PDB file of C-alpha atoms in Angstrom:
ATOM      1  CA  UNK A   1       0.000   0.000   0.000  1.00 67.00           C
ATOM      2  CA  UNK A   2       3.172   2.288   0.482  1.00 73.00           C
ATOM      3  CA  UNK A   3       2.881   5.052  -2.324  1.00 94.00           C
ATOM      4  CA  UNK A   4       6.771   5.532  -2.342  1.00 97.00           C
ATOM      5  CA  UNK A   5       8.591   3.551  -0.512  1.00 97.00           C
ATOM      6  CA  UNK A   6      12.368   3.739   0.158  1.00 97.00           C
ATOM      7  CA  UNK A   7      15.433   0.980   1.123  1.00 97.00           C
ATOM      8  CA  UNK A   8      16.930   0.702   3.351  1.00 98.00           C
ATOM      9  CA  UNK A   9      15.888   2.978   6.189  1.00 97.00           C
ATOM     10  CA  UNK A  10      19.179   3.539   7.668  1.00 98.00           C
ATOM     11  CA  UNK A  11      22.249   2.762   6.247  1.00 98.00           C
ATOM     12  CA  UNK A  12      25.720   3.576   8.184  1.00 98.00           C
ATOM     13  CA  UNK A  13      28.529   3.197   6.651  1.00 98.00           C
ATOM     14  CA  UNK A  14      32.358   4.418   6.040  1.00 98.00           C
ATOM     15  CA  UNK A  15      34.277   6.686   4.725  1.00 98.00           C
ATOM     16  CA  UNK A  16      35.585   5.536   1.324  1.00 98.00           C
ATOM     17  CA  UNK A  17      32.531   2.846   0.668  1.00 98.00           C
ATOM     18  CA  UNK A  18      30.172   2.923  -2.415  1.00 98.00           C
ATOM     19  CA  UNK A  19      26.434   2.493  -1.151  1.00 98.00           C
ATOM     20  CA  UNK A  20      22.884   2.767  -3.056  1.00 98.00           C
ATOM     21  CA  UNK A  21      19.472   3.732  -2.036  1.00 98.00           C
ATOM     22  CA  UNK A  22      17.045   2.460  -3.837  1.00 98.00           C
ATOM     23  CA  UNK A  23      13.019   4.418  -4.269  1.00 98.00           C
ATOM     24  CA  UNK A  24      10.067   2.519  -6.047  1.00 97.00           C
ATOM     25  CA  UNK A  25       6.754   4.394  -6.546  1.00 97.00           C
ATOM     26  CA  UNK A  26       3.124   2.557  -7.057  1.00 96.00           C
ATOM     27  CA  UNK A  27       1.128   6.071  -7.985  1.00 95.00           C
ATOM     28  CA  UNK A  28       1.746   5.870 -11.475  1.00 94.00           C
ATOM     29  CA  UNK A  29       3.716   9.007 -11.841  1.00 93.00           C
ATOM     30  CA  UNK A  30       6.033  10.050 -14.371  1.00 91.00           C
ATOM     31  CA  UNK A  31       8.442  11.903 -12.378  1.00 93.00           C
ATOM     32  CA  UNK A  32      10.629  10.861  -9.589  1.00 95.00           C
ATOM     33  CA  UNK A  33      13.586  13.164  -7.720  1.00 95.00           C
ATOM     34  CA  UNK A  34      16.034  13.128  -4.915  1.00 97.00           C
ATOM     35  CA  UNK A  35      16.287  15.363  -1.922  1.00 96.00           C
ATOM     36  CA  UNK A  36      18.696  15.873   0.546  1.00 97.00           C
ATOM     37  CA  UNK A  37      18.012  17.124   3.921  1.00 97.00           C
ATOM     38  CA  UNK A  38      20.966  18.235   6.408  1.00 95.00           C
ATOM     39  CA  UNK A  39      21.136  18.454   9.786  1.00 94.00           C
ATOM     40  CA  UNK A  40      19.551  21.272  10.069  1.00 94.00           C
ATOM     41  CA  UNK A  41      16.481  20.487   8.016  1.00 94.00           C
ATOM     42  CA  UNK A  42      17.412  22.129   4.800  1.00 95.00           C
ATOM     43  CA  UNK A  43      15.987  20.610   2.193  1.00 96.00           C
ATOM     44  CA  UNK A  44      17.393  20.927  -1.746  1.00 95.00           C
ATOM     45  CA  UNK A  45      17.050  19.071  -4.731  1.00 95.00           C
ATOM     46  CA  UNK A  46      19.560  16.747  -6.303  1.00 96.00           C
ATOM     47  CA  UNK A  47      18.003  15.215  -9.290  1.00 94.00           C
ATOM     48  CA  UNK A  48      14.867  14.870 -11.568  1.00 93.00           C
ATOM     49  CA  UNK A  49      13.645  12.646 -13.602  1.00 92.00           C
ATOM     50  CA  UNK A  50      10.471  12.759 -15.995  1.00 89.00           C
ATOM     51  CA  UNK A  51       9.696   9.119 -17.887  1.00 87.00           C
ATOM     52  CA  UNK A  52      13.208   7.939 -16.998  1.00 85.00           C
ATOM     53  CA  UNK A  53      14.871  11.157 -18.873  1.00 89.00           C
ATOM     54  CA  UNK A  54      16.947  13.508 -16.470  1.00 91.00           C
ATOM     55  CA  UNK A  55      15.451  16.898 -16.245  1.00 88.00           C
ATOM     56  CA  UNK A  56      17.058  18.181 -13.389  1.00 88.00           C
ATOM     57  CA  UNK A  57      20.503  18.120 -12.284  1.00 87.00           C
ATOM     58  CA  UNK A  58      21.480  20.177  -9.805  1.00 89.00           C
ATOM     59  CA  UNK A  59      25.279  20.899  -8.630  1.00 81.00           C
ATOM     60  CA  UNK A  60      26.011  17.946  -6.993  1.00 90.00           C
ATOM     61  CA  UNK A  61      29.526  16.391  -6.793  1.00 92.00           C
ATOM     62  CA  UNK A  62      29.456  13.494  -9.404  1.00 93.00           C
ATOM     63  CA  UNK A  63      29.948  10.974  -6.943  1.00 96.00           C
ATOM     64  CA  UNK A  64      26.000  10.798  -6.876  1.00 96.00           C
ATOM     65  CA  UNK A  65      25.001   9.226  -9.733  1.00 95.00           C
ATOM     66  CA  UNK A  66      20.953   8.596 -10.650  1.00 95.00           C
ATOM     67  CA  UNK A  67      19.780   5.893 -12.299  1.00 94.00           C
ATOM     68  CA  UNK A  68      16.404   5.284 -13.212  1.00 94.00           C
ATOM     69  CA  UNK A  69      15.341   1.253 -15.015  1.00 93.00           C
ATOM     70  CA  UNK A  70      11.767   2.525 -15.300  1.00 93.00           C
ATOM     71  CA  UNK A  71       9.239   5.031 -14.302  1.00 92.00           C
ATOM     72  CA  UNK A  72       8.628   3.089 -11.151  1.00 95.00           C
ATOM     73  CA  UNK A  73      12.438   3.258  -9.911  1.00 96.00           C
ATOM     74  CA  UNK A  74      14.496   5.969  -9.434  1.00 96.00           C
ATOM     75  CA  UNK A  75      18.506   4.738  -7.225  1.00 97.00           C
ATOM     76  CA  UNK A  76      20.589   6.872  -5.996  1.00 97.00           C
ATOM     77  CA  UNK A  77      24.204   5.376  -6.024  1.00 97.00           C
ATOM     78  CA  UNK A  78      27.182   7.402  -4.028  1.00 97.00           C
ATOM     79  CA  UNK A  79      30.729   6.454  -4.662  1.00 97.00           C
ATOM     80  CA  UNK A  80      33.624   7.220  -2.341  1.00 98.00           C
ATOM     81  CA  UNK A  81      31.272   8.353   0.447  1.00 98.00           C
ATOM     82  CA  UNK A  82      32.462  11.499   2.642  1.00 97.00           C
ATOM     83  CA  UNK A  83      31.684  12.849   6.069  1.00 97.00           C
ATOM     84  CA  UNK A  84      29.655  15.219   4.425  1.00 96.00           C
ATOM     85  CA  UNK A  85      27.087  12.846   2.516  1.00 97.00           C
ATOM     86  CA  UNK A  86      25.585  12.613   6.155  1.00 98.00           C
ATOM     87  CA  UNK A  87      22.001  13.711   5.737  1.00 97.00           C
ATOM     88  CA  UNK A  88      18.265  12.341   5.184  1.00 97.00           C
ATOM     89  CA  UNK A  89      17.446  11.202   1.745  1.00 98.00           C
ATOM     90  CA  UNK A  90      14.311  11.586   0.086  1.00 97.00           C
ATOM     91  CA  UNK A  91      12.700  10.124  -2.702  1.00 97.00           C
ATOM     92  CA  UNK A  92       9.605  11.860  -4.430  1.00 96.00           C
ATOM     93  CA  UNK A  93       7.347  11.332  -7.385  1.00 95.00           C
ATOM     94  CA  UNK A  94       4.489  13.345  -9.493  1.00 93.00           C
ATOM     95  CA  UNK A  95       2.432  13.321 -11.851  1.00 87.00           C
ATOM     96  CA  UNK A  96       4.293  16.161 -14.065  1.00 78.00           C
ATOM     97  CA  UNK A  97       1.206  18.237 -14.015  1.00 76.00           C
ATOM     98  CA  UNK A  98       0.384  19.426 -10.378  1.00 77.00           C
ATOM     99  CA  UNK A  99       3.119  22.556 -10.516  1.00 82.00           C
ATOM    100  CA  UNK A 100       5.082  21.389  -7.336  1.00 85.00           C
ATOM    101  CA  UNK A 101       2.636  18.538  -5.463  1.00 91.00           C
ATOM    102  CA  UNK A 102       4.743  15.544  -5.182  1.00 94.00           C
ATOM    103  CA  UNK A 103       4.601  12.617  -2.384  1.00 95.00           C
ATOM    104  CA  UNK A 104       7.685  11.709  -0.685  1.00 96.00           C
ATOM    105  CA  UNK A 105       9.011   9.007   0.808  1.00 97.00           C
ATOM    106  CA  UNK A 106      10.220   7.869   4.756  1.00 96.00           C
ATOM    107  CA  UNK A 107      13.495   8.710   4.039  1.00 97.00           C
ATOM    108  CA  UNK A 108      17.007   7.202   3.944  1.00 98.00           C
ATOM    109  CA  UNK A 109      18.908   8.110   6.551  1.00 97.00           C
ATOM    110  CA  UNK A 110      22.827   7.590   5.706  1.00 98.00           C
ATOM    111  CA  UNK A 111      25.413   8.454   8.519  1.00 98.00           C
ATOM    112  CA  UNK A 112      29.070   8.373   7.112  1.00 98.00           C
ATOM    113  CA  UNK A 113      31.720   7.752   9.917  1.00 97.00           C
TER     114      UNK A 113
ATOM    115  CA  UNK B   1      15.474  32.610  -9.384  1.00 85.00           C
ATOM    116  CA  UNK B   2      13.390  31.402  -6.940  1.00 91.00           C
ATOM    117  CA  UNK B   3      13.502  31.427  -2.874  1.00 95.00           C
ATOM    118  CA  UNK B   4      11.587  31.010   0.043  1.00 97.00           C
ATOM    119  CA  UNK B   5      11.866  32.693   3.179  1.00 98.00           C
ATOM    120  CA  UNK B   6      10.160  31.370   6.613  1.00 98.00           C
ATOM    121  CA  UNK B   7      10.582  34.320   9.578  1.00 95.00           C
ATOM    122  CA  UNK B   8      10.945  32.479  12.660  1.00 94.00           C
ATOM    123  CA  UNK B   9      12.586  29.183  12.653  1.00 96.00           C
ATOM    124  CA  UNK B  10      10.410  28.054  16.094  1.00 98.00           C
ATOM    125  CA  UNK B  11       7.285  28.811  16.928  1.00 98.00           C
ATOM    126  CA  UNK B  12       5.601  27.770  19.769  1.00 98.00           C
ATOM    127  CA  UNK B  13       1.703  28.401  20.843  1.00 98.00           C
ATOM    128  CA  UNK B  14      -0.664  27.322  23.148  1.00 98.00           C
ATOM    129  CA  UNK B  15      -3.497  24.456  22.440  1.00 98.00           C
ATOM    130  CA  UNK B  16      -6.413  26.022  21.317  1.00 98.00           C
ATOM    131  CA  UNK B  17      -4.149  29.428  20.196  1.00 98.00           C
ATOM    132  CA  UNK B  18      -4.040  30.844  16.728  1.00 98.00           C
ATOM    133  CA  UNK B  19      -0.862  29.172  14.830  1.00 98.00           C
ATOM    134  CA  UNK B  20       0.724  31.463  12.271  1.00 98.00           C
ATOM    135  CA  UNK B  21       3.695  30.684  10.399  1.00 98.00           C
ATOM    136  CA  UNK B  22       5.229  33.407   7.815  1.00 98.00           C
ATOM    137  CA  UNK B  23       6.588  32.363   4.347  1.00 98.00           C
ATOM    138  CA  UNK B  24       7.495  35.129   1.622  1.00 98.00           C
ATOM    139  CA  UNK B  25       8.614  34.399  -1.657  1.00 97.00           C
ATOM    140  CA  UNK B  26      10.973  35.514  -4.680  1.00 95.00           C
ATOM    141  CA  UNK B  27      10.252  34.730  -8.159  1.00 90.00           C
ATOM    142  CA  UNK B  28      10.508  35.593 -10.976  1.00 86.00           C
ATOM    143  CA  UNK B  29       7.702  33.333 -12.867  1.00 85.00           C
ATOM    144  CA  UNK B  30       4.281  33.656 -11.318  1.00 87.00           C
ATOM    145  CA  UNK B  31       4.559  30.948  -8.384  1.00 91.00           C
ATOM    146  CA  UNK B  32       3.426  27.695  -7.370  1.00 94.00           C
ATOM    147  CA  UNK B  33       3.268  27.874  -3.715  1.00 96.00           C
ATOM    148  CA  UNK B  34       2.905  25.178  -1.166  1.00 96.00           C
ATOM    149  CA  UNK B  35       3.043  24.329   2.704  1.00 98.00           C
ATOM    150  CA  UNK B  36       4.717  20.876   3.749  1.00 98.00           C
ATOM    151  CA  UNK B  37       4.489  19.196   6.935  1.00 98.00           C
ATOM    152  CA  UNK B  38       7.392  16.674   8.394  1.00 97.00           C
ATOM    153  CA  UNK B  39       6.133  14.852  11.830  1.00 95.00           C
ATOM    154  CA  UNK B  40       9.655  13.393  13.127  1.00 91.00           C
ATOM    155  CA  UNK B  41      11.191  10.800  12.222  1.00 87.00           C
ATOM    156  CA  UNK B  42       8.695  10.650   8.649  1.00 91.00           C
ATOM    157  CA  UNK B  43       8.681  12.054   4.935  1.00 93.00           C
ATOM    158  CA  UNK B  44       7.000  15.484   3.781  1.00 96.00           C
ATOM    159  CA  UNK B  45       3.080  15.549   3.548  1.00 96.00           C
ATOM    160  CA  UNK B  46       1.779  18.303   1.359  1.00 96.00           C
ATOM    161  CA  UNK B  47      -0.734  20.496   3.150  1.00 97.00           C
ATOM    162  CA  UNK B  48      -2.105  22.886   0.728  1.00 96.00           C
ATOM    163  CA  UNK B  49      -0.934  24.594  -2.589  1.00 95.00           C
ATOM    164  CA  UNK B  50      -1.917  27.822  -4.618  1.00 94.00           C
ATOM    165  CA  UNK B  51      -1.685  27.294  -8.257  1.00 88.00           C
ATOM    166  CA  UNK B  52      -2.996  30.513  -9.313  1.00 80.00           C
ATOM    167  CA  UNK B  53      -6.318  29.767  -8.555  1.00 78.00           C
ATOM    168  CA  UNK B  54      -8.066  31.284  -5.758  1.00 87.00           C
ATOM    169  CA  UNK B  55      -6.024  33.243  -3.473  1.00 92.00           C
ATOM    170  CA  UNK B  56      -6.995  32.124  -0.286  1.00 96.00           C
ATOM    171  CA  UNK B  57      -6.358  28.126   0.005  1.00 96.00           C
ATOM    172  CA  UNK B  58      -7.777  25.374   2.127  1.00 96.00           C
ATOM    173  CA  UNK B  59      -5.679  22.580   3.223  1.00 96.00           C
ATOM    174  CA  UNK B  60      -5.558  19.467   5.398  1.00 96.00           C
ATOM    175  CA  UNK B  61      -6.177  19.462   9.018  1.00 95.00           C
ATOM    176  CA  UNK B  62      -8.140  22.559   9.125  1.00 97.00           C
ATOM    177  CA  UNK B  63      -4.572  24.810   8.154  1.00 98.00           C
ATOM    178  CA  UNK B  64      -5.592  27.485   5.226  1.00 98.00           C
ATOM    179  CA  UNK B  65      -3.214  29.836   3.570  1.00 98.00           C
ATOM    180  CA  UNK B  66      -3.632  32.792   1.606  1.00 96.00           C
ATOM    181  CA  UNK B  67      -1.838  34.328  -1.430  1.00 96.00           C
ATOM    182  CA  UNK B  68      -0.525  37.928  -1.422  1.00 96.00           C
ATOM    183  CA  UNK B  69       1.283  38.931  -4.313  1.00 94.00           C
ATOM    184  CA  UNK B  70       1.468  42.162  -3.393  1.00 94.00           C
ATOM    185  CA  UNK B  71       3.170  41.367  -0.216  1.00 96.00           C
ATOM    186  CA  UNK B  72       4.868  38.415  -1.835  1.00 96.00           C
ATOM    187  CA  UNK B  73       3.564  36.188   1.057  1.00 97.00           C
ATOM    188  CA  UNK B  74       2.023  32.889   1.462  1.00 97.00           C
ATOM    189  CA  UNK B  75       1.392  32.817   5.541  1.00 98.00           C
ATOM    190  CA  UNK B  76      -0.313  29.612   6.948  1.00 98.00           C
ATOM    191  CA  UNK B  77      -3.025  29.870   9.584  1.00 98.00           C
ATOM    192  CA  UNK B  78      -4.834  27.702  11.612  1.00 98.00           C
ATOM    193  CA  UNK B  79      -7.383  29.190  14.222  1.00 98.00           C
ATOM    194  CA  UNK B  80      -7.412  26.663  16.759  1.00 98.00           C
ATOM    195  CA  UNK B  81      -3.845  24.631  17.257  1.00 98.00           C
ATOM    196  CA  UNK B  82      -3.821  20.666  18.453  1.00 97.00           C
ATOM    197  CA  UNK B  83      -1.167  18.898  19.775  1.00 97.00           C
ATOM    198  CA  UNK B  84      -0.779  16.701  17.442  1.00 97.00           C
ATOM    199  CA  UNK B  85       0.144  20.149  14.781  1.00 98.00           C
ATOM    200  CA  UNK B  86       3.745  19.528  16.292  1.00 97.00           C
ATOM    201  CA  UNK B  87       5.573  19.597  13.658  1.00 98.00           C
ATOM    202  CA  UNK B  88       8.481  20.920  11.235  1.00 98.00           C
ATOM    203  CA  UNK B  89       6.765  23.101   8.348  1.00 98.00           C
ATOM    204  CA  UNK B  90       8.083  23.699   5.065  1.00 98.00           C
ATOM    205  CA  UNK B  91       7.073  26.469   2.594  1.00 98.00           C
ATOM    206  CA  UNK B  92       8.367  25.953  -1.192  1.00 97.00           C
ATOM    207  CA  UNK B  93       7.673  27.541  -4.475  1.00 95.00           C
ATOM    208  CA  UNK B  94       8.158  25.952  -8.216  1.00 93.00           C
ATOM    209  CA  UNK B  95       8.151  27.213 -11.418  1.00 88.00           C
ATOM    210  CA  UNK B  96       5.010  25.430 -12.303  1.00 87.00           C
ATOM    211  CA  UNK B  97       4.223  21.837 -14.195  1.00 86.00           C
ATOM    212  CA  UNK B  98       6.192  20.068 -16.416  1.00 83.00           C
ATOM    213  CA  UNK B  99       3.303  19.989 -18.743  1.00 83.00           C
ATOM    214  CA  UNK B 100       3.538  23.786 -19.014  1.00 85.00           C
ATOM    215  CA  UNK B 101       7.385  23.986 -19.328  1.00 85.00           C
ATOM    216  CA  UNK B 102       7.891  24.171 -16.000  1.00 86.00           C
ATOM    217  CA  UNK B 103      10.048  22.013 -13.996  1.00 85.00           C
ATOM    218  CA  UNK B 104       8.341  21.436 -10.702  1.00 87.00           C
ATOM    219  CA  UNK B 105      11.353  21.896  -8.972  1.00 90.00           C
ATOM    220  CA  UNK B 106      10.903  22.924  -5.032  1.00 93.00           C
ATOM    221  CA  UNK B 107      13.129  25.264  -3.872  1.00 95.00           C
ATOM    222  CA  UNK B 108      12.334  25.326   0.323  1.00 97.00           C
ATOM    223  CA  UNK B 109      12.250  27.721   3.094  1.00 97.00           C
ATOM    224  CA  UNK B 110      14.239  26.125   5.938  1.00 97.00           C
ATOM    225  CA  UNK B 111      11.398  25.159   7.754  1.00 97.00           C
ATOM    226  CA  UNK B 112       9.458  26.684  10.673  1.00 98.00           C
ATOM    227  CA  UNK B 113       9.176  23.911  13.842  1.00 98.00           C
ATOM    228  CA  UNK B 114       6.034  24.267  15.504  1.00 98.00           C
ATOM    229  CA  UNK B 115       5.622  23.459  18.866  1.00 98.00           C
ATOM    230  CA  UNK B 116       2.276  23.227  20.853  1.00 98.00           C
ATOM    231  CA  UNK B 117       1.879  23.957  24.537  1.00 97.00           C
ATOM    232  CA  UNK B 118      -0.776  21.907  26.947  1.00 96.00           C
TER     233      UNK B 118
END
């Protein structure tokens, strides 16, 4: 029943290792993204995508790399994490025509020691 | 360029008090404009959005918001505040739908966290 659901809940790790996070959707929406959040709540986008095409990209180190089989699925894979990849992850979809009303996900919280 | 600003980064009120949480905007594109909750430890619930409809909006949870373009404001009210409003609120704009060329990227405010007092 989980509109989009997120794996794995927690994931600690170390400096160094590669780790994904993976995001399914059952809404039927075309678009999926990434957010981070940071200890202090902030919350910005990383990446977009709209029927498995990247739309938005923003300046993130290319250690984060998207990757999206099908509409359903959008993974996050992070290479050589850092101390600074800390953070809560979010995964989000949409249906591409609500201007901004998208449903997120639980979260993936990664802690990098 | 698009930002959100939230004045006050806590706010706390009694049960039963009026809850008001401030959120002005920048942008350049007339906004989409929307009000997120987080309860802890969970994911972002959308409360209400303004998509150039009318200007004052009704959400979930008995929270409304109105539009104010000349004030470039999007404030969130509720008149009676429960316990279980305790929460971390975001305000975001976007540039609109995909559909319409827009990207439906959020840009955030950094959040306003609500607490309620027995």
């Amino acid at each position: 029943d989980t509109a989009v659901s997120q794996t794995p809940k927690y994931l600690v790790t170390q400096m160094g290792n590669d780790k994904s996070i993976k995001c399914e959707q059952n809404l039927g929406h075309d678009t999926m993204y990434w957010y981070k959040q940071d200890s202090k709540k902030f919350l910005k986008i990383m990446f977009s995508y709209n029927n498995k095409e990247l739309i938005i990209n923003e300046t993130v180190p290319n250690r984060f790399s998207p990757k999206s089989p099908d509409k359903a699925h959008l993974n996050l894979h992070i290479n050589s994490l850092e101390l600074g990849d800390s953070a809560v992850y979010f995964c989000a979809s949409s249906q591409g025509y609500g201007g901004g009303e998208q449903y997120f996900g639980p979260g993936t919280r990664l802690t990098v020691t | 360029a698009q930002s959100v600003t939230q004045l006050g980064s806590h706010v706390s009120v009694s049960e039963g008090a009026l809850v008001l949480l401030r959120c002005n905007y920048s942008s350049s594109v007339p906004p989409y404009l929307f009000w997120y909750v987080q309860y802890p430890n969970q994911g972002l619930q959308l409360l209400l959005k303004y998509t150039s409809a009318a200007t004052l909006v009704k959400g979930i949870n008995g929270f409304e918001a109105e539009f104010k373009k000349s004030e470039t404001s999007f404030h969130l009210t509720k008149p009676s505040a429960h316990m279980s409003d305790a929460a971390e609120y975001f305000c975001a704009v976007s540039d609109g739908p995909i559909t319409q060329g827009g990207s439906e990227k959020l840009v955030f405010g950094k959040g306003t966290k609500l607490t309620v007092n027995p």
